[in-house]
XYZ file of C-alpha atoms in Angstrom:
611
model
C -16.949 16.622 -19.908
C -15.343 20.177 -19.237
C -14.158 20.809 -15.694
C -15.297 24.426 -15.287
C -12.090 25.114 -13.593
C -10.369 28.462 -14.612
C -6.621 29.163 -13.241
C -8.390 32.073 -11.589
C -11.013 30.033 -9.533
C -8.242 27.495 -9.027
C -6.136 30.566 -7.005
C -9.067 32.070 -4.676
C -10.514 29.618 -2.424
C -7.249 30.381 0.256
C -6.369 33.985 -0.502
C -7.820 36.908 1.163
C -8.443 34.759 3.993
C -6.853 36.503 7.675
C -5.520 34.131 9.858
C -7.808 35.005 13.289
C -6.058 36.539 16.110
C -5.814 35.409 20.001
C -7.553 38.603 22.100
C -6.377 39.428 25.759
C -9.537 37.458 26.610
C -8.024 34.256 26.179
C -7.801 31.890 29.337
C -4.403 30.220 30.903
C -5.688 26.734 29.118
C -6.645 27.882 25.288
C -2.988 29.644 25.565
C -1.519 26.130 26.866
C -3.915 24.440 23.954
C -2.298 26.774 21.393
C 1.076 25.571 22.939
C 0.401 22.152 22.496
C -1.046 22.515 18.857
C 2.163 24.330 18.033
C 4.227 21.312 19.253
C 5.930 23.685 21.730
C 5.512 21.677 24.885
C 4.918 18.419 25.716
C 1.507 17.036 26.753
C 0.849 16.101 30.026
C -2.442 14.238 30.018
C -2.629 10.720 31.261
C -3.104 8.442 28.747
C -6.374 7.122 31.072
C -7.664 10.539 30.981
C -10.008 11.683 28.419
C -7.942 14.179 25.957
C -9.600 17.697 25.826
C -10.530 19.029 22.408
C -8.106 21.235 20.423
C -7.527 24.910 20.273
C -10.335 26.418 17.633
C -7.739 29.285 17.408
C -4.555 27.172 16.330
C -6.593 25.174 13.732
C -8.070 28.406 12.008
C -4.165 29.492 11.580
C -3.136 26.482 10.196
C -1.023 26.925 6.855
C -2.915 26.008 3.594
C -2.144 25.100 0.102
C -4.463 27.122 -2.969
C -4.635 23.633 -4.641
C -6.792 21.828 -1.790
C -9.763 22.954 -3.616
C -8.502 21.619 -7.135
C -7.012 18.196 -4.992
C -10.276 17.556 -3.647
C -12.234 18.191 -6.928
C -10.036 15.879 -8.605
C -10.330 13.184 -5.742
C -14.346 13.046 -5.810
C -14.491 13.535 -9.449
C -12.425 10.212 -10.117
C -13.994 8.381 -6.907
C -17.432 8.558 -8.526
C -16.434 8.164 -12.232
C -14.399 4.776 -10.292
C -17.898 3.363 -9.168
C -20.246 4.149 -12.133
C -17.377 2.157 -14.363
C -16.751 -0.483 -12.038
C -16.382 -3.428 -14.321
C -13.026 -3.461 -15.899
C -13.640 -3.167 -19.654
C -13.075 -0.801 -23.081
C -15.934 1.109 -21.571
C -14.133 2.016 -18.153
C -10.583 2.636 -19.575
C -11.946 4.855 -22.537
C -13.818 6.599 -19.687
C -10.791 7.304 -17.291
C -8.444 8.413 -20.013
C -10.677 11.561 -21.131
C -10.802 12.540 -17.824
C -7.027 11.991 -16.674
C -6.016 13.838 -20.212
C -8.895 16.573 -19.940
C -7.775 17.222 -16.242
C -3.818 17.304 -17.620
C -5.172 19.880 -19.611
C -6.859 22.058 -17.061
C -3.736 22.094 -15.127
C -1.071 22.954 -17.894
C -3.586 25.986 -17.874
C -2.838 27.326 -13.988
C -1.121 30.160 -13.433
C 1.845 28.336 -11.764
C 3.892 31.333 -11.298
C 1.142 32.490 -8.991
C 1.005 29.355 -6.231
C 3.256 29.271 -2.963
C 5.187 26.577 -1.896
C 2.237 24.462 -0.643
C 0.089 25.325 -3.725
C 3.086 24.510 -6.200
C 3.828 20.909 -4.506
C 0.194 19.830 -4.857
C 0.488 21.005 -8.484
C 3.655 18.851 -9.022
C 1.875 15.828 -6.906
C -1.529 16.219 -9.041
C 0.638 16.299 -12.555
C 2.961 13.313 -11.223
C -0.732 11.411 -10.500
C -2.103 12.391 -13.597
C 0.521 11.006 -15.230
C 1.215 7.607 -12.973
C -2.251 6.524 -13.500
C -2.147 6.998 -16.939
C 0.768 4.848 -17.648
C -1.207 2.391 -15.269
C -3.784 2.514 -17.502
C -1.562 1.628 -20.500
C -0.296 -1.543 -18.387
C -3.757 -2.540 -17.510
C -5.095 -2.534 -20.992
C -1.692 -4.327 -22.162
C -2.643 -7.193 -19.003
C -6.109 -7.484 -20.534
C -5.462 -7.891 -23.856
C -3.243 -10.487 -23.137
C -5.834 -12.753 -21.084
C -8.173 -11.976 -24.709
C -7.210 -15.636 -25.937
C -8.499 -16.812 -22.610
C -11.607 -14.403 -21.850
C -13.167 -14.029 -25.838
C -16.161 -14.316 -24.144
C -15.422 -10.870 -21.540
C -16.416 -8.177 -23.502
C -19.884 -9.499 -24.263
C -20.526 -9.965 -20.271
C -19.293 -6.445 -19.789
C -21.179 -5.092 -22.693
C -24.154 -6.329 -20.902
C -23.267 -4.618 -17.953
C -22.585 -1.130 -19.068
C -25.441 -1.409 -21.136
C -27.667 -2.253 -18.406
C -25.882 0.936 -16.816
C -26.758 3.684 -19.796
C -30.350 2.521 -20.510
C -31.881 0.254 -18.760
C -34.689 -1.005 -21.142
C -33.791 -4.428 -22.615
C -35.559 -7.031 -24.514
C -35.911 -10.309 -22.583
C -35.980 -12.205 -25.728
C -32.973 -10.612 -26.690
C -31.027 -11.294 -23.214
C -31.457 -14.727 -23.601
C -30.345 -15.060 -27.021
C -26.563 -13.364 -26.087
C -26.480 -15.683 -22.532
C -27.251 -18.881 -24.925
C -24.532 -17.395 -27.516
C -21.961 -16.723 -23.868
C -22.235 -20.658 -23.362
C -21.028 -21.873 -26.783
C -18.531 -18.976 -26.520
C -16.930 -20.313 -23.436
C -17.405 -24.158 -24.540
C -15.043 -23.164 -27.846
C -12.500 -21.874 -26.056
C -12.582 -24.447 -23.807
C -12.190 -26.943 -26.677
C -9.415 -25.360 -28.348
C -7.122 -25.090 -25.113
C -7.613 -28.616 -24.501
C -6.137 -29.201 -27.684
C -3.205 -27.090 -27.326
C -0.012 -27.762 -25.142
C 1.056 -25.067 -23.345
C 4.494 -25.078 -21.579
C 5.737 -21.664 -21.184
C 5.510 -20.134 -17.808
C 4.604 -16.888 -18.782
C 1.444 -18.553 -20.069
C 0.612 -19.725 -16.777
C 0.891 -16.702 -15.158
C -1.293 -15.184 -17.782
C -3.874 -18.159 -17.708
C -3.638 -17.672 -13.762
C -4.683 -13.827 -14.400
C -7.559 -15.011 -16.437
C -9.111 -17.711 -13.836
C -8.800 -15.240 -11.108
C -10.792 -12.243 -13.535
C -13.806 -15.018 -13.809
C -14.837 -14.515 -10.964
C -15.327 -10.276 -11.330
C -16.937 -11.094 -14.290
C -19.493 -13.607 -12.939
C -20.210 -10.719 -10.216
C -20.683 -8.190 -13.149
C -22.961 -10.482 -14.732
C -24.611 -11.405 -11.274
C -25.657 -7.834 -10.531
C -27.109 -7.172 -14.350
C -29.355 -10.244 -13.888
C -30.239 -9.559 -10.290
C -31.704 -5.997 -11.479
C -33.874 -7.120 -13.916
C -34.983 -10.492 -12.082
C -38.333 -10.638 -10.755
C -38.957 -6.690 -11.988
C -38.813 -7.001 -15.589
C -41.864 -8.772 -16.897
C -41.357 -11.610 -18.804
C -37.179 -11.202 -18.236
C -37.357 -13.881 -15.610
C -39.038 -16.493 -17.874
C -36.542 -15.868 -20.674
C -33.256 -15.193 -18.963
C -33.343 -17.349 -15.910
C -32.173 -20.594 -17.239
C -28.909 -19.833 -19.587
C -28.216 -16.801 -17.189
C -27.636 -19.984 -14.058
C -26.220 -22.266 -16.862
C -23.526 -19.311 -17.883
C -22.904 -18.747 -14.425
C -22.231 -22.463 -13.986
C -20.106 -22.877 -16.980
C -17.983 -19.549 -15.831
C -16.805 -21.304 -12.389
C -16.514 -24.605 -14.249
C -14.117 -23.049 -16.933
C -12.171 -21.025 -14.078
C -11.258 -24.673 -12.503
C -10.447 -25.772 -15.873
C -8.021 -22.689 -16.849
C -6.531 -23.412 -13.008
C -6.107 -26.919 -13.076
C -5.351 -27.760 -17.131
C -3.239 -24.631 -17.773
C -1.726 -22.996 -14.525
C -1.651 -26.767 -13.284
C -2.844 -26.329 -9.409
C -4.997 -29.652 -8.106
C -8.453 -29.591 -7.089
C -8.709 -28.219 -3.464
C -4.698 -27.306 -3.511
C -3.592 -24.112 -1.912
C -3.117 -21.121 -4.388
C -0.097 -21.826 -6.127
C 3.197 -19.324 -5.766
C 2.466 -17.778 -9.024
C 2.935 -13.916 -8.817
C 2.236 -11.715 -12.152
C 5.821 -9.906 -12.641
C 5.285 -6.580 -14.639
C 8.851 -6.457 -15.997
C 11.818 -3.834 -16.359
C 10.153 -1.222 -18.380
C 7.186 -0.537 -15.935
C 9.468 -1.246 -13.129
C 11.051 1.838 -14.262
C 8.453 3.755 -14.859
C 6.405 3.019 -11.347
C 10.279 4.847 -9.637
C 9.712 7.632 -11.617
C 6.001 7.941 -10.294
C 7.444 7.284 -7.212
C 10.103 9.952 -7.210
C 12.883 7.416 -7.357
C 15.706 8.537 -9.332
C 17.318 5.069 -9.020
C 17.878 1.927 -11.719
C 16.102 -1.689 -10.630
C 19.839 -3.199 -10.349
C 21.501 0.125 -8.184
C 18.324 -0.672 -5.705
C 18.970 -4.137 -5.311
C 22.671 -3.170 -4.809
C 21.890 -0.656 -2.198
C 19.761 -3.433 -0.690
C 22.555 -6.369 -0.241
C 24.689 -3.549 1.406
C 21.993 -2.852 3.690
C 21.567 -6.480 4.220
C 25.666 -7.063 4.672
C 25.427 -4.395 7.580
C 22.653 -6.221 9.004
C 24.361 -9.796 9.070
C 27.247 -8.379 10.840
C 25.425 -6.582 13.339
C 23.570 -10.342 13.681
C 26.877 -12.410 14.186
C 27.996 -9.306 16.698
C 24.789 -10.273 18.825
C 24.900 -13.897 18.456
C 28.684 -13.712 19.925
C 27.175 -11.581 23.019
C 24.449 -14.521 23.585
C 27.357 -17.225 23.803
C 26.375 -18.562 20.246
C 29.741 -17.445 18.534
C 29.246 -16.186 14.689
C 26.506 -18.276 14.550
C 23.683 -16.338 13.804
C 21.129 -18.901 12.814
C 21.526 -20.181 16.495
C 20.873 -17.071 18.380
C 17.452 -16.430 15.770
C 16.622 -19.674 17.012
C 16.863 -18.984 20.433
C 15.102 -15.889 20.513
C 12.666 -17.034 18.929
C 11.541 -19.488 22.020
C 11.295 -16.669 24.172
C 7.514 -16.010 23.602
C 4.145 -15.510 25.551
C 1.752 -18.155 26.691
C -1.168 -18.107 25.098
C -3.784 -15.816 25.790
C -0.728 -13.270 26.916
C -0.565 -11.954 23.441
C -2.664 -8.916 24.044
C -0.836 -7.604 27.261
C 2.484 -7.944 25.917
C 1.488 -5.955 22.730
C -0.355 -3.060 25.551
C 3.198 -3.174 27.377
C 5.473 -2.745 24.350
C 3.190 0.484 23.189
C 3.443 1.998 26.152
C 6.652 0.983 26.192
C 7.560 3.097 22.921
C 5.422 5.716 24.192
C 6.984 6.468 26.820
C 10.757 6.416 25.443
C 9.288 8.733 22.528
C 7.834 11.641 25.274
C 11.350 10.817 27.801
C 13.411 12.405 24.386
C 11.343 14.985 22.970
C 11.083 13.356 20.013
C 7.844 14.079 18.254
C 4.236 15.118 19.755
C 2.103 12.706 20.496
C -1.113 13.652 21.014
C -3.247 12.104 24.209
C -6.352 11.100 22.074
C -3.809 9.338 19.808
C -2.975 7.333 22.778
C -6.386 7.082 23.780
C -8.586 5.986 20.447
C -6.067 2.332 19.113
C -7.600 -0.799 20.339
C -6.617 -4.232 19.197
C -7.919 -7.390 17.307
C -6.593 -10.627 16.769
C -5.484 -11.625 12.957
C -7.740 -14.978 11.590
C -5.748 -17.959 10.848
C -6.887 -16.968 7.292
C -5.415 -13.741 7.769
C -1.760 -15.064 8.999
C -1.636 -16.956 5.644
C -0.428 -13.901 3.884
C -0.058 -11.645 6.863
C 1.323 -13.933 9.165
C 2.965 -11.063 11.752
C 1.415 -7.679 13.217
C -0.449 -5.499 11.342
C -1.479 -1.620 12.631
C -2.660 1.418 12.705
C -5.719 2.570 14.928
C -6.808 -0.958 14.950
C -3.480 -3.195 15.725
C -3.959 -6.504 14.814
C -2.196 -9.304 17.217
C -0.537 -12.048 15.272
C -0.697 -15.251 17.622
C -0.966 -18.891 16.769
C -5.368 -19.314 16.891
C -6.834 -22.641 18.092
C -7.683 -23.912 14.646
C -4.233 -23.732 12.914
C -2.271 -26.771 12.213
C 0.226 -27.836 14.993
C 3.121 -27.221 12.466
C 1.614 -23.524 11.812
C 1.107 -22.917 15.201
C 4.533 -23.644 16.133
C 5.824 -21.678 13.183
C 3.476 -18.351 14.285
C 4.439 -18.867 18.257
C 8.328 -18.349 17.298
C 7.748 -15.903 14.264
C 5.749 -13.816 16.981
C 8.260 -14.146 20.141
C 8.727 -11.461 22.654
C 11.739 -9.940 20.850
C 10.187 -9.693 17.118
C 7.143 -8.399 18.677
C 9.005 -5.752 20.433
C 10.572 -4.709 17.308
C 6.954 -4.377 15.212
C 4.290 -2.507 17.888
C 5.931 0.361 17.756
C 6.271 0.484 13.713
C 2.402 -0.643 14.108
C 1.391 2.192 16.468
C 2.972 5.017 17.870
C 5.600 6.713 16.445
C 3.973 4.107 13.728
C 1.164 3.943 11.205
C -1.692 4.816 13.851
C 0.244 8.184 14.731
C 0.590 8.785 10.738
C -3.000 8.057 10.445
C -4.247 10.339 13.303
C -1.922 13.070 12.203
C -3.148 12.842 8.242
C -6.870 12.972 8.630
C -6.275 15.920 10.413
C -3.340 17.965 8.812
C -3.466 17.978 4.706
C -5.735 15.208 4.364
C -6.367 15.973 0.607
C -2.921 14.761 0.243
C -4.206 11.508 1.012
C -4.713 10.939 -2.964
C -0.803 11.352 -2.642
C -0.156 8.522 -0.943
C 2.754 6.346 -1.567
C 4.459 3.512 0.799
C 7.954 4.972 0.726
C 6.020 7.687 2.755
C 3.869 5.567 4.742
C 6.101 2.540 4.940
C 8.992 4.319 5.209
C 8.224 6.417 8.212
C 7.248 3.095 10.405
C 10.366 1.746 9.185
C 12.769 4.649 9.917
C 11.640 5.105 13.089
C 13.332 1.117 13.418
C 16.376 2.721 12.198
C 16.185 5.814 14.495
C 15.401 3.767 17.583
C 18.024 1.515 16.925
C 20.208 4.467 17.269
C 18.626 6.023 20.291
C 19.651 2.394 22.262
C 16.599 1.000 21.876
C 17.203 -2.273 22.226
C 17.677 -3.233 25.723
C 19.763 -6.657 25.133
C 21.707 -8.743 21.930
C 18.234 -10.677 22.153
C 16.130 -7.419 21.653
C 19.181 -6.459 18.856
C 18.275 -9.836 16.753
C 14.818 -8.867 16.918
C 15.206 -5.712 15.202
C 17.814 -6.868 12.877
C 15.609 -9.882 12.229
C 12.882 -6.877 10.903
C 15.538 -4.761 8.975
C 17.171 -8.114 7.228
C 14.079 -8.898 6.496
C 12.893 -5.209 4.566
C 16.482 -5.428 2.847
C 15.690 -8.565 1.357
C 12.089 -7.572 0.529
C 14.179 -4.866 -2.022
C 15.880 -8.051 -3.663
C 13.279 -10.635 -3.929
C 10.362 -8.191 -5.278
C 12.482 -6.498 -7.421
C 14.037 -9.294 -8.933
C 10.649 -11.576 -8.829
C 9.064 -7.949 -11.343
C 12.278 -8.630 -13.526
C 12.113 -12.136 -14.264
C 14.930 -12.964 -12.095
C 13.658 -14.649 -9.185
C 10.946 -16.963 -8.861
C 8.260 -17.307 -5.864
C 9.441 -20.173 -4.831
C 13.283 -19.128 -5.195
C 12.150 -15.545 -3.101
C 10.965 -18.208 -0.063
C 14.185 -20.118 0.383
C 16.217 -16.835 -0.036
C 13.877 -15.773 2.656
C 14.573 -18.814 4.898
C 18.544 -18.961 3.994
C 19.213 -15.226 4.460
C 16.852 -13.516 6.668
C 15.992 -16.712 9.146
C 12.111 -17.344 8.306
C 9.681 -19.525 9.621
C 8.776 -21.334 5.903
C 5.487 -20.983 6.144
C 5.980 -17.288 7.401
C 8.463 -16.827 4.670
C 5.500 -17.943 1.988
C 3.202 -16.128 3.274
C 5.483 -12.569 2.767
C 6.406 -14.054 -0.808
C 2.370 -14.586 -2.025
C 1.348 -10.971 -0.548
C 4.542 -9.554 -2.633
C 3.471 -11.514 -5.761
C 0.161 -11.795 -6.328
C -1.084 -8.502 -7.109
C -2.870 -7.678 -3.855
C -0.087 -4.607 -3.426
C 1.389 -2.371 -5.871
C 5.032 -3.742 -7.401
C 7.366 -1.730 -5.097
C 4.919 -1.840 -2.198
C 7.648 -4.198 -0.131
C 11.054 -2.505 -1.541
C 9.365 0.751 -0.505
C 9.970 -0.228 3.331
C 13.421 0.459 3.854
C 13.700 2.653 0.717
C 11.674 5.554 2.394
C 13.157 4.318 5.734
C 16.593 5.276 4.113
C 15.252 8.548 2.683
C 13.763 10.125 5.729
C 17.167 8.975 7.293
C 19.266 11.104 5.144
C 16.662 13.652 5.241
C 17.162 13.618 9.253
C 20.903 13.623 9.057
C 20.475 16.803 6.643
C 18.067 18.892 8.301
C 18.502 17.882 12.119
C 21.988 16.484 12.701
C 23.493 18.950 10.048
C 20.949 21.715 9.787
C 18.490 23.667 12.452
C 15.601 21.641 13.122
C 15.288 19.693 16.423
C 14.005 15.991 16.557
C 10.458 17.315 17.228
C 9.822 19.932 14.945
C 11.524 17.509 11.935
C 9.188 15.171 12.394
C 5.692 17.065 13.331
C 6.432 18.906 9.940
C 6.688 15.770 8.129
C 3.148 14.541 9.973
C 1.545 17.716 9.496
C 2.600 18.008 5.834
C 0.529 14.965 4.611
C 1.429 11.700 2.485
C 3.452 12.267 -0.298
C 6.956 11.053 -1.957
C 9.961 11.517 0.467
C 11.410 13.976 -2.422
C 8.799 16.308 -1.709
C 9.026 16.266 1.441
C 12.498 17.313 1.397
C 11.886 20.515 -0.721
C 8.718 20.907 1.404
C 10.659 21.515 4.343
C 13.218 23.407 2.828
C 10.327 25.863 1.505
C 11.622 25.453 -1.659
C 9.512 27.008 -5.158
C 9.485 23.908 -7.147
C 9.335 24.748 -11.130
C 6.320 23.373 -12.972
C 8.299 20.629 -14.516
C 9.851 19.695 -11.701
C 11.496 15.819 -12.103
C 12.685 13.481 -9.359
C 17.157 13.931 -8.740
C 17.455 13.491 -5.097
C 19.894 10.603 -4.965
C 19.456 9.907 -1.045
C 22.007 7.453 -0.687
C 24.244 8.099 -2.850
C 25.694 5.536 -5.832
C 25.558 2.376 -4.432
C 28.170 0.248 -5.972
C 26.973 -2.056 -8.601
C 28.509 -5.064 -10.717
């Protein structure tokens, strides 16, 4: 495939354009509308109002980057090559390498010198993609071809698939013959693990892998079968039989692989078996990230953070008449909670709540539909097993104990959900929160969206903590252990995760470090540890937290406390600017040129003493 893109079509999409003009025309409220889309006064609608719609004017002069064009190309192209190779195979990475390297190409080929600031950042974030997704690629090939002693049997059922996908004409006969041949396949292997003993834990975790990748490939085999059933003639009379017998032996050997080799019991809970990707791609997902920092200088910055924290814990504790006892005044805040069914009000009181301090100091716009559009759901009991506190964003979802839980879980939800914690967490959920970043994004540089990263996204709920912490906040030493209950708890996120991806820490070691150090509920505590382990977010998703909390920190203390920019315009520039690594926000908003080859150096916080 060729991309058609030539460094001159790349540069003309947002030149020659003339930002439109206001005529003497204009009313009292499109100049107050222009005001408010410049961030230059404060809003004044009533939250219960409906907000008006914005000023045409403003948005046609918004500032604009001669990649968005490219950014967006790039975006679709890989979104639909992503669903036409949707079953993870040879086929799919083969596929997604020519066009990562072909589109590496195309940009080496822009005429760099020519792009702005805007235009030369989304040239540095598309290369620093490019290249983060192919090393991912490298690691996922590396993963699979370690489960090949387990799966023999995969690349036949995907094969089939992709196949079925080029051309579908197919001989029934044919069909039948490779399901039969699938069945003895799987029985071999079956046979031959029996025999074996296998005692290393890395084997486990690799076995685990392999049981949990059955179950894609039964759906990839699923929807072949399901196309040509009942449409193909004579398919149906061939196929139907080994196709339900695979199926059946598939599910069968996924129980075997889970309870012979990973060594969970029949009907046991998911065991706390993560998939650690060790110190070399550790390494190389910071430098994606735009984290000039070492694994072991992280975790060092982290157990400084989390020093500060305990101290600021036993300062509270001695204010609540518990003495240096921390561990006593955690377990007395956490009593203070809502009856049930109150929930829901008390998360509406604490948004307003946040609201209203954020408007009172002038510290960032928030728009009035913002305020108007979030609602609220309540998380599932099978939710609060690996999300067990709030979760947000335009849709906040209330973490309360839910008739059918357990009497121990329920008891363990009520105090990891108490007034004080909760207090602490709507605000990072909502406003100045995720729902404000997500309101702002779709509408400011939403092609940057394919920039995201969770030291941006993360870190921006979580340094507002730190900010508001600041700005006396907290009200009382009760509403003090709530929020130092939250930062503890991101500090130690940095030190279990990272050590869990170097082969330091174990799952079950990262829960009782969460109980001992931080003050977790257990079954809280496991749920964090399986969500960190388990592959459902990236590696650094949970040391990205505070990490991007502590860079827009020392971004604020550069640019506002030491440099020009007021509260508000530092952080509607940041909004406005879209999702992207804190490093480039920094040179964003210094306007800086980057050079094409531009590598991560800002050192936010310094050397943090290490052993």
């Amino acid at each position: 495939m060729h991309l058609h893109l030539s460094p001159v079509s790349l540069l003309v999409s947002s030149h020659g354009r003339t930002p439109a003009r206001p005529s003497s025309a204009h009313t009292v409220v499109l100049a107050v509308g222009l005001l408010l889309m410049a961030g230059l006064v404060a809003p004044q609608a009533s939250p219960a109002q409906p907000a008006s719609p914005p000023a045409v004017d403003a948005l046609l002069r918004s500032d604009s980057s001669a990649m968005i064009p490219v950014v967006e190309r790039f975006a679709e192209d890989r979104a639909a090559l992503r669903r036409r190779y949707d079953a993870a195979g040879p086929e799919r990475w083969a596929r997604m390498r020519t066009f990562y390297t072909r589109w590496r190409d195309e940009l080496d080929a822009v005429r760099f010198d020519r792009l702005g600031v805007e235009g030369r950042i989304d040239h540095v974030l598309l290369q620093n993609e490019i290249q983060g997704a192919l090393h991912r690629l490298d690691r996922t090939e590396r993963r699979h071809a370690e489960m090949e002693r387990y799966l023999p049997f995969a690349s036949t059922i995907t094969s089939l698939y992709y196949r079925w996908r080029a051309d579908p004409a197919l001989d029934p006969r044919a069909a039948a013959d490779t399901l039969a041949a699938l069945r003895d396949t799987i029985e071999h292997v079956r046979e031959r693990l029996s025999e074996q003993s296998i005692d290393a834990e890395s084997e486990r975790v690799v076995a685990y892998r392999a049981a949990n990748a059955v179950k894609d490939l039964r759906g990839n085999l699923r929807e072949w079968y399901e196309f040509y059933d009942g449409y193909h003639p004579k398919f149906t009379w061939w196929a139907e039989t080994p196709y339900e017998a695979v199926q059946d032996d598939l599910e069968t050997y996924a129980q075997f692989l889970r309870r012979e080799i990973v060594g969970v019991e029949e009907g046991a809970a998911d065991p706390l078996i993560g998939d650690p990707i060790g110190a070399e791609a550790l390494k190389t997902a910071l430098r994606h990230a735009m984290i000039p920092y070492s694994p072991k200088e992280l975790i060092a910055l982290a157990e400084q953070e989390l020093e500060w924290g305990r101290r600021q814990m036993r300062a509270a504790a001695q204010e609540m008449g518990h003495g240096d006892d921390w561990r006593a005044a955690l377990k007395a805040v956490k009593s203070r909670h809502v009856a049930p069914g109150q929930q829901p009000t008390l998360a509406r009181d604490l948004a307003e709540e946040a609201v209203s301090f954020l408007r009172d100091r002038d510290l960032v716009t928030i728009p009035p539909m913002a305020e108007e559009v979030w609602r609220m759901q309540m998380l599932s009991p099978e939710m609060q097993r690996i999300a067990p506190y709030f979760l947000g964003g335009e849709v906040v979802r209330v973490a309360f104990p839910a008739q059918k839980m357990s009497h121990e879980n329920k008891l363990m939800s009520i105090r990891g959900n108490n007034r004080h914690f909760s207090r602490a967490v709507v605000h990072h959920e909502l406003i100045p929160g995720h729902h404000l970043q997500g309101f702002m994004t779709d509408r400011y540089n939403a092609h940057r969206d394919l920039f995201s990263t969770p030291f941006w996204g993360e870190g921006w709920a979580l340094y507002w903590e730190m900010q508001l912490w600041d700005l006396d906040f907290p009200q009382s030493p009760a509403d003090r252990i709530g929020m130092l209950f939250w930062r503890n708890h991101r500090a130690a996120r940095i030190i279990f995760s990272l050590r869990f991806h170097l082969g330091t820490m174990s799952g079950q070691e990262a829960v009782d470090f969460l109980v001992r150090e931080v003050g977790h509920e257990r079954a809280n505590a496991e749920a964090e540890v399986r969500r960190s382990i388990i592959g459902t977010y990236p590696p650094l998703y949970q040391a990205a937290y505070m990490l991007g909390g502590l860079q827009f920190r020392a971004l604020h203390e550069e640019l506002v406390e030491n440099g020009d920019l007021s509260n508000r315009e530092f952080h509607d520039r940041i909004l406005r600017g879209g999702r992207m690594p804190v490093e480039l926000v920094r040179a964003r908003l210094q306007q800086r040129r980057l050079p094409n080859d531009y590598a991560p150096q800002w050192r936010f916080a310094g050397a943090p003493q290490t052993e």
